[in-house]
C-alpha cells in the first residue's frame, strides 16, 4: 500500500476540522489545456484548495505543507516551486472583493507551526527576499501571519477553525 501524500493528509485534517456551521467547498481540479501537438494534456489547476464561508466572510485558501525549513515559490511562469504563480494570481483576484479573505495556510512540519498568510502580504514578502523560497523566519520578519492553533491527535491534527476565523476578523477586518 502506497504512503499517502502529506499534502493530502494536511488537506483532509483541515477539512475534518471545519465546524458544521461553516460551509466548506473544494473546487474540482480541472483539465486546463488541450494541445494538439502533445495529444491531450491534463493538469490540476484549481484556483484554490478550499472555499469556506462562515456567514460573513468568504475564505479562499490554498494549503501547503513542507517538511523542511523553507517553501519554494514561482516568481515567473518558468520557475518551479511548491507555491505556483497561477495560485497566487487566483488568490489575488479573489482578495479584491469585499468580505473575501484569501491566502495561504502554510504548515511547517519541522517546527509544528501552521500560519495563515493573507495574500495582500504576499508581494511584501517576496519583494523583501532575493531567493525563490522563504522560511518561517522570513515569514515572521516580513509579514504578520496568523498562527493557527491546532491539537495533535494520535496521528492527525485538528485545527481550531473557529478561533482562526475570529483572529481574521479581529486583525484583518477591524
PDB file of C-alpha atoms in Angstrom:
ATOM      1  CA  UNK A   1       0.000   0.000   0.000  1.00  0.00           C
ATOM      2  CA  UNK A   2       1.401   3.387  -1.032  1.00  0.00           C
ATOM      3  CA  UNK A   3       2.017   6.034   1.615  1.00  0.00           C
ATOM      4  CA  UNK A   4      -0.422   8.951   1.441  1.00  0.00           C
ATOM      5  CA  UNK A   5       0.849  12.307   0.265  1.00  0.00           C
ATOM      6  CA  UNK A   6       1.491  14.651   3.231  1.00  0.00           C
ATOM      7  CA  UNK A   7      -0.294  17.473   1.397  1.00  0.00           C
ATOM      8  CA  UNK A   8      -3.474  15.400   1.056  1.00  0.00           C
ATOM      9  CA  UNK A   9      -3.285  14.399   4.723  1.00  0.00           C
ATOM     10  CA  UNK A  10      -2.962  18.096   5.656  1.00  0.00           C
ATOM     11  CA  UNK A  11      -5.963  18.989   3.464  1.00  0.00           C
ATOM     12  CA  UNK A  12      -8.027  16.151   4.986  1.00  0.00           C
ATOM     13  CA  UNK A  13      -7.117  17.265   8.521  1.00  0.00           C
ATOM     14  CA  UNK A  14      -8.188  20.812   7.666  1.00  0.00           C
ATOM     15  CA  UNK A  15     -11.469  19.570   6.183  1.00  0.00           C
ATOM     16  CA  UNK A  16     -12.234  17.443   9.258  1.00  0.00           C
ATOM     17  CA  UNK A  17     -11.536  20.474  11.486  1.00  0.00           C
ATOM     18  CA  UNK A  18     -14.122  22.743   9.888  1.00  0.00           C
ATOM     19  CA  UNK A  19     -17.224  23.081  12.091  1.00  0.00           C
ATOM     20  CA  UNK A  20     -20.584  22.078  10.620  1.00  0.00           C
ATOM     21  CA  UNK A  21     -21.735  25.707  10.867  1.00  0.00           C
ATOM     22  CA  UNK A  22     -19.082  26.734   8.301  1.00  0.00           C
ATOM     23  CA  UNK A  23     -19.646  25.998   4.621  1.00  0.00           C
ATOM     24  CA  UNK A  24     -16.658  24.266   3.018  1.00  0.00           C
ATOM     25  CA  UNK A  25     -16.192  23.598  -0.680  1.00  0.00           C
ATOM     26  CA  UNK A  26     -13.290  22.077  -2.555  1.00  0.00           C
ATOM     27  CA  UNK A  27     -13.234  23.215  -6.194  1.00  0.00           C
ATOM     28  CA  UNK A  28     -12.581  20.289  -8.535  1.00  0.00           C
ATOM     29  CA  UNK A  29      -9.237  20.040 -10.262  1.00  0.00           C
ATOM     30  CA  UNK A  30      -9.942  20.793 -13.905  1.00  0.00           C
ATOM     31  CA  UNK A  31      -8.376  19.907 -17.231  1.00  0.00           C
ATOM     32  CA  UNK A  32      -6.551  23.057 -18.244  1.00  0.00           C
ATOM     33  CA  UNK A  33      -5.357  22.648 -21.762  1.00  0.00           C
ATOM     34  CA  UNK A  34      -5.826  20.731 -24.923  1.00  0.00           C
ATOM     35  CA  UNK A  35      -2.684  20.781 -27.001  1.00  0.00           C
ATOM     36  CA  UNK A  36      -2.836  19.044 -30.374  1.00  0.00           C
ATOM     37  CA  UNK A  37       0.942  18.693 -30.571  1.00  0.00           C
ATOM     38  CA  UNK A  38       1.107  16.625 -27.398  1.00  0.00           C
ATOM     39  CA  UNK A  39      -2.291  14.966 -27.768  1.00  0.00           C
ATOM     40  CA  UNK A  40      -4.227  15.544 -24.578  1.00  0.00           C
ATOM     41  CA  UNK A  41      -2.717  17.149 -21.529  1.00  0.00           C
ATOM     42  CA  UNK A  42      -4.413  17.441 -18.172  1.00  0.00           C
ATOM     43  CA  UNK A  43      -3.159  19.479 -15.293  1.00  0.00           C
ATOM     44  CA  UNK A  44      -4.664  20.269 -11.928  1.00  0.00           C
ATOM     45  CA  UNK A  45      -5.221  23.991 -11.787  1.00  0.00           C
ATOM     46  CA  UNK A  46      -7.909  24.638  -9.291  1.00  0.00           C
ATOM     47  CA  UNK A  47      -7.914  28.320  -8.195  1.00  0.00           C
ATOM     48  CA  UNK A  48      -7.506  27.262  -4.542  1.00  0.00           C
ATOM     49  CA  UNK A  49      -7.842  24.211  -2.328  1.00  0.00           C
ATOM     50  CA  UNK A  50     -10.836  25.309  -0.267  1.00  0.00           C
ATOM     51  CA  UNK A  51     -13.549  27.928  -0.179  1.00  0.00           C
ATOM     52  CA  UNK A  52     -15.024  28.457   3.295  1.00  0.00           C
ATOM     53  CA  UNK A  53     -17.913  30.676   4.309  1.00  0.00           C
ATOM     54  CA  UNK A  54     -18.918  31.420   7.875  1.00  0.00           C
ATOM     55  CA  UNK A  55     -21.927  33.595   7.016  1.00  0.00           C
ATOM     56  CA  UNK A  56     -19.881  36.816   6.974  1.00  0.00           C
ATOM     57  CA  UNK A  57     -16.562  36.167   5.264  1.00  0.00           C
ATOM     58  CA  UNK A  58     -15.731  34.068   2.242  1.00  0.00           C
ATOM     59  CA  UNK A  59     -12.284  32.485   2.634  1.00  0.00           C
ATOM     60  CA  UNK A  60     -10.311  31.323  -0.408  1.00  0.00           C
ATOM     61  CA  UNK A  61      -7.482  29.156   0.889  1.00  0.00           C
ATOM     62  CA  UNK A  62      -4.523  27.368  -0.632  1.00  0.00           C
ATOM     63  CA  UNK A  63      -2.997  24.835   1.768  1.00  0.00           C
ATOM     64  CA  UNK A  64       0.702  23.973   1.679  1.00  0.00           C
ATOM     65  CA  UNK A  65       2.762  21.784   3.978  1.00  0.00           C
ATOM     66  CA  UNK A  66       6.536  21.425   3.970  1.00  0.00           C
ATOM     67  CA  UNK A  67       8.827  19.031   5.801  1.00  0.00           C
ATOM     68  CA  UNK A  68      11.919  21.214   5.547  1.00  0.00           C
ATOM     69  CA  UNK A  69      12.725  24.706   6.732  1.00  0.00           C
ATOM     70  CA  UNK A  70      11.588  26.560   3.610  1.00  0.00           C
ATOM     71  CA  UNK A  71       8.923  26.587   0.925  1.00  0.00           C
ATOM     72  CA  UNK A  72       9.673  27.365  -2.711  1.00  0.00           C
ATOM     73  CA  UNK A  73       7.547  29.549  -4.955  1.00  0.00           C
ATOM     74  CA  UNK A  74       7.393  30.637  -8.573  1.00  0.00           C
ATOM     75  CA  UNK A  75       8.273  34.248  -9.376  1.00  0.00           C
ATOM     76  CA  UNK A  76       7.704  33.636 -13.091  1.00  0.00           C
ATOM     77  CA  UNK A  77       5.894  31.051 -15.208  1.00  0.00           C
ATOM     78  CA  UNK A  78       9.254  29.396 -15.982  1.00  0.00           C
ATOM     79  CA  UNK A  79      10.119  28.812 -12.319  1.00  0.00           C
ATOM     80  CA  UNK A  80       9.385  25.627 -10.406  1.00  0.00           C
ATOM     81  CA  UNK A  81       8.059  25.833  -6.896  1.00  0.00           C
ATOM     82  CA  UNK A  82       5.606  24.423  -4.407  1.00  0.00           C
ATOM     83  CA  UNK A  83       3.577  27.635  -4.474  1.00  0.00           C
ATOM     84  CA  UNK A  84       2.583  28.180  -8.086  1.00  0.00           C
ATOM     85  CA  UNK A  85       2.237  31.568  -9.760  1.00  0.00           C
ATOM     86  CA  UNK A  86      -1.285  30.772 -11.006  1.00  0.00           C
ATOM     87  CA  UNK A  87      -2.339  30.047  -7.399  1.00  0.00           C
ATOM     88  CA  UNK A  88      -1.054  33.430  -6.239  1.00  0.00           C
ATOM     89  CA  UNK A  89      -2.778  35.157  -9.168  1.00  0.00           C
ATOM     90  CA  UNK A  90      -6.090  33.428  -8.335  1.00  0.00           C
ATOM     91  CA  UNK A  91      -5.851  34.318  -4.649  1.00  0.00           C
ATOM     92  CA  UNK A  92      -5.081  37.953  -5.520  1.00  0.00           C
ATOM     93  CA  UNK A  93      -8.137  38.138  -7.783  1.00  0.00           C
ATOM     94  CA  UNK A  94     -10.370  36.713  -5.048  1.00  0.00           C
ATOM     95  CA  UNK A  95      -8.902  39.025  -2.415  1.00  0.00           C
ATOM     96  CA  UNK A  96     -10.075  42.166  -4.229  1.00  0.00           C
ATOM     97  CA  UNK A  97     -13.705  41.655  -3.226  1.00  0.00           C
ATOM     98  CA  UNK A  98     -15.440  42.960  -0.132  1.00  0.00           C
ATOM     99  CA  UNK A  99     -15.756  40.353   2.646  1.00  0.00           C
ATOM    100  CA  UNK A 100     -13.409  37.951   0.856  1.00  0.00           C
ATOM    101  CA  UNK A 101     -10.196  36.935   2.579  1.00  0.00           C
ATOM    102  CA  UNK A 102      -7.781  34.879   0.555  1.00  0.00           C
ATOM    103  CA  UNK A 103      -4.378  33.493   1.308  1.00  0.00           C
ATOM    104  CA  UNK A 104      -2.131  30.588   2.091  1.00  0.00           C
ATOM    105  CA  UNK A 105      -2.303  28.191   5.001  1.00  0.00           C
ATOM    106  CA  UNK A 106       1.327  27.137   5.408  1.00  0.00           C
ATOM    107  CA  UNK A 107       2.243  24.217   7.640  1.00  0.00           C
ATOM    108  CA  UNK A 108       5.915  23.969   8.657  1.00  0.00           C
ATOM    109  CA  UNK A 109       6.080  20.381   9.878  1.00  0.00           C
ATOM    110  CA  UNK A 110       9.646  20.766  11.177  1.00  0.00           C
ATOM    111  CA  UNK A 111       8.597  23.390  13.749  1.00  0.00           C
ATOM    112  CA  UNK A 112       4.984  22.178  14.004  1.00  0.00           C
ATOM    113  CA  UNK A 113       3.662  25.690  13.278  1.00  0.00           C
ATOM    114  CA  UNK A 114       0.825  26.472  10.885  1.00  0.00           C
ATOM    115  CA  UNK A 115       0.187  30.010   9.644  1.00  0.00           C
ATOM    116  CA  UNK A 116      -2.290  31.937   7.559  1.00  0.00           C
ATOM    117  CA  UNK A 117      -0.640  34.418   5.186  1.00  0.00           C
ATOM    118  CA  UNK A 118      -3.058  36.928   3.733  1.00  0.00           C
ATOM    119  CA  UNK A 119      -2.451  37.228   0.005  1.00  0.00           C
ATOM    120  CA  UNK A 120      -2.290  41.008   0.438  1.00  0.00           C
ATOM    121  CA  UNK A 121       1.037  40.458   2.245  1.00  0.00           C
ATOM    122  CA  UNK A 122       2.491  38.215  -0.471  1.00  0.00           C
ATOM    123  CA  UNK A 123       4.227  40.915  -2.534  1.00  0.00           C
ATOM    124  CA  UNK A 124       5.854  42.424   0.544  1.00  0.00           C
ATOM    125  CA  UNK A 125       7.243  39.002   1.465  1.00  0.00           C
ATOM    126  CA  UNK A 126       8.682  38.039  -1.904  1.00  0.00           C
ATOM    127  CA  UNK A 127       9.952  41.560  -2.665  1.00  0.00           C
ATOM    128  CA  UNK A 128      11.853  41.542   0.631  1.00  0.00           C
ATOM    129  CA  UNK A 129      13.867  38.445  -0.254  1.00  0.00           C
ATOM    130  CA  UNK A 130      16.049  37.582  -3.228  1.00  0.00           C
ATOM    131  CA  UNK A 131      15.606  33.810  -3.064  1.00  0.00           C
ATOM    132  CA  UNK A 132      12.891  31.712  -4.669  1.00  0.00           C
ATOM    133  CA  UNK A 133      11.876  30.260  -1.322  1.00  0.00           C
ATOM    134  CA  UNK A 134      11.136  31.563   2.121  1.00  0.00           C
ATOM    135  CA  UNK A 135      11.414  30.084   5.575  1.00  0.00           C
ATOM    136  CA  UNK A 136       9.449  30.590   8.760  1.00  0.00           C
ATOM    137  CA  UNK A 137      11.814  33.368   9.909  1.00  0.00           C
ATOM    138  CA  UNK A 138      11.266  35.264   6.619  1.00  0.00           C
ATOM    139  CA  UNK A 139       7.511  34.856   7.009  1.00  0.00           C
ATOM    140  CA  UNK A 140       7.613  36.308  10.518  1.00  0.00           C
ATOM    141  CA  UNK A 141      10.072  39.078   9.619  1.00  0.00           C
ATOM    142  CA  UNK A 142       8.335  40.468   6.531  1.00  0.00           C
ATOM    143  CA  UNK A 143       4.648  39.769   7.228  1.00  0.00           C
ATOM    144  CA  UNK A 144       2.244  39.439  10.117  1.00  0.00           C
ATOM    145  CA  UNK A 145       0.848  35.938   9.640  1.00  0.00           C
ATOM    146  CA  UNK A 146      -1.816  34.441  11.863  1.00  0.00           C
ATOM    147  CA  UNK A 147      -0.637  31.433  13.859  1.00  0.00           C
ATOM    148  CA  UNK A 148      -3.342  28.776  13.673  1.00  0.00           C
ATOM    149  CA  UNK A 149      -3.978  26.822  16.835  1.00  0.00           C
ATOM    150  CA  UNK A 150      -4.036  23.064  16.439  1.00  0.00           C
ATOM    151  CA  UNK A 151      -4.223  19.962  18.538  1.00  0.00           C
ATOM    152  CA  UNK A 152      -2.351  16.764  17.802  1.00  0.00           C
ATOM    153  CA  UNK A 153      -4.476  13.669  17.940  1.00  0.00           C
ATOM    154  CA  UNK A 154      -2.739  10.305  17.813  1.00  0.00           C
ATOM    155  CA  UNK A 155      -1.546  10.810  14.259  1.00  0.00           C
ATOM    156  CA  UNK A 156      -3.557  13.655  12.743  1.00  0.00           C
ATOM    157  CA  UNK A 157      -4.277  17.234  13.728  1.00  0.00           C
ATOM    158  CA  UNK A 158      -7.404  19.220  14.429  1.00  0.00           C
ATOM    159  CA  UNK A 159      -7.227  22.908  13.663  1.00  0.00           C
ATOM    160  CA  UNK A 160      -9.174  25.453  15.675  1.00  0.00           C
ATOM    161  CA  UNK A 161     -11.078  26.937  12.737  1.00  0.00           C
ATOM    162  CA  UNK A 162     -13.455  28.984  14.923  1.00  0.00           C
ATOM    163  CA  UNK A 163     -10.511  30.698  16.611  1.00  0.00           C
ATOM    164  CA  UNK A 164      -8.812  31.215  13.225  1.00  0.00           C
ATOM    165  CA  UNK A 165     -11.938  32.932  11.854  1.00  0.00           C
ATOM    166  CA  UNK A 166     -12.125  35.170  14.966  1.00  0.00           C
ATOM    167  CA  UNK A 167      -8.442  36.100  14.549  1.00  0.00           C
ATOM    168  CA  UNK A 168      -9.008  37.025  10.907  1.00  0.00           C
ATOM    169  CA  UNK A 169     -11.988  39.195  11.840  1.00  0.00           C
ATOM    170  CA  UNK A 170     -10.043  40.881  14.657  1.00  0.00           C
ATOM    171  CA  UNK A 171      -6.851  41.529  12.699  1.00  0.00           C
ATOM    172  CA  UNK A 172      -7.836  41.956   9.075  1.00  0.00           C
ATOM    173  CA  UNK A 173     -11.311  43.419   9.195  1.00  0.00           C
ATOM    174  CA  UNK A 174     -11.042  45.813  12.141  1.00  0.00           C
TER     175      UNK A 174
END
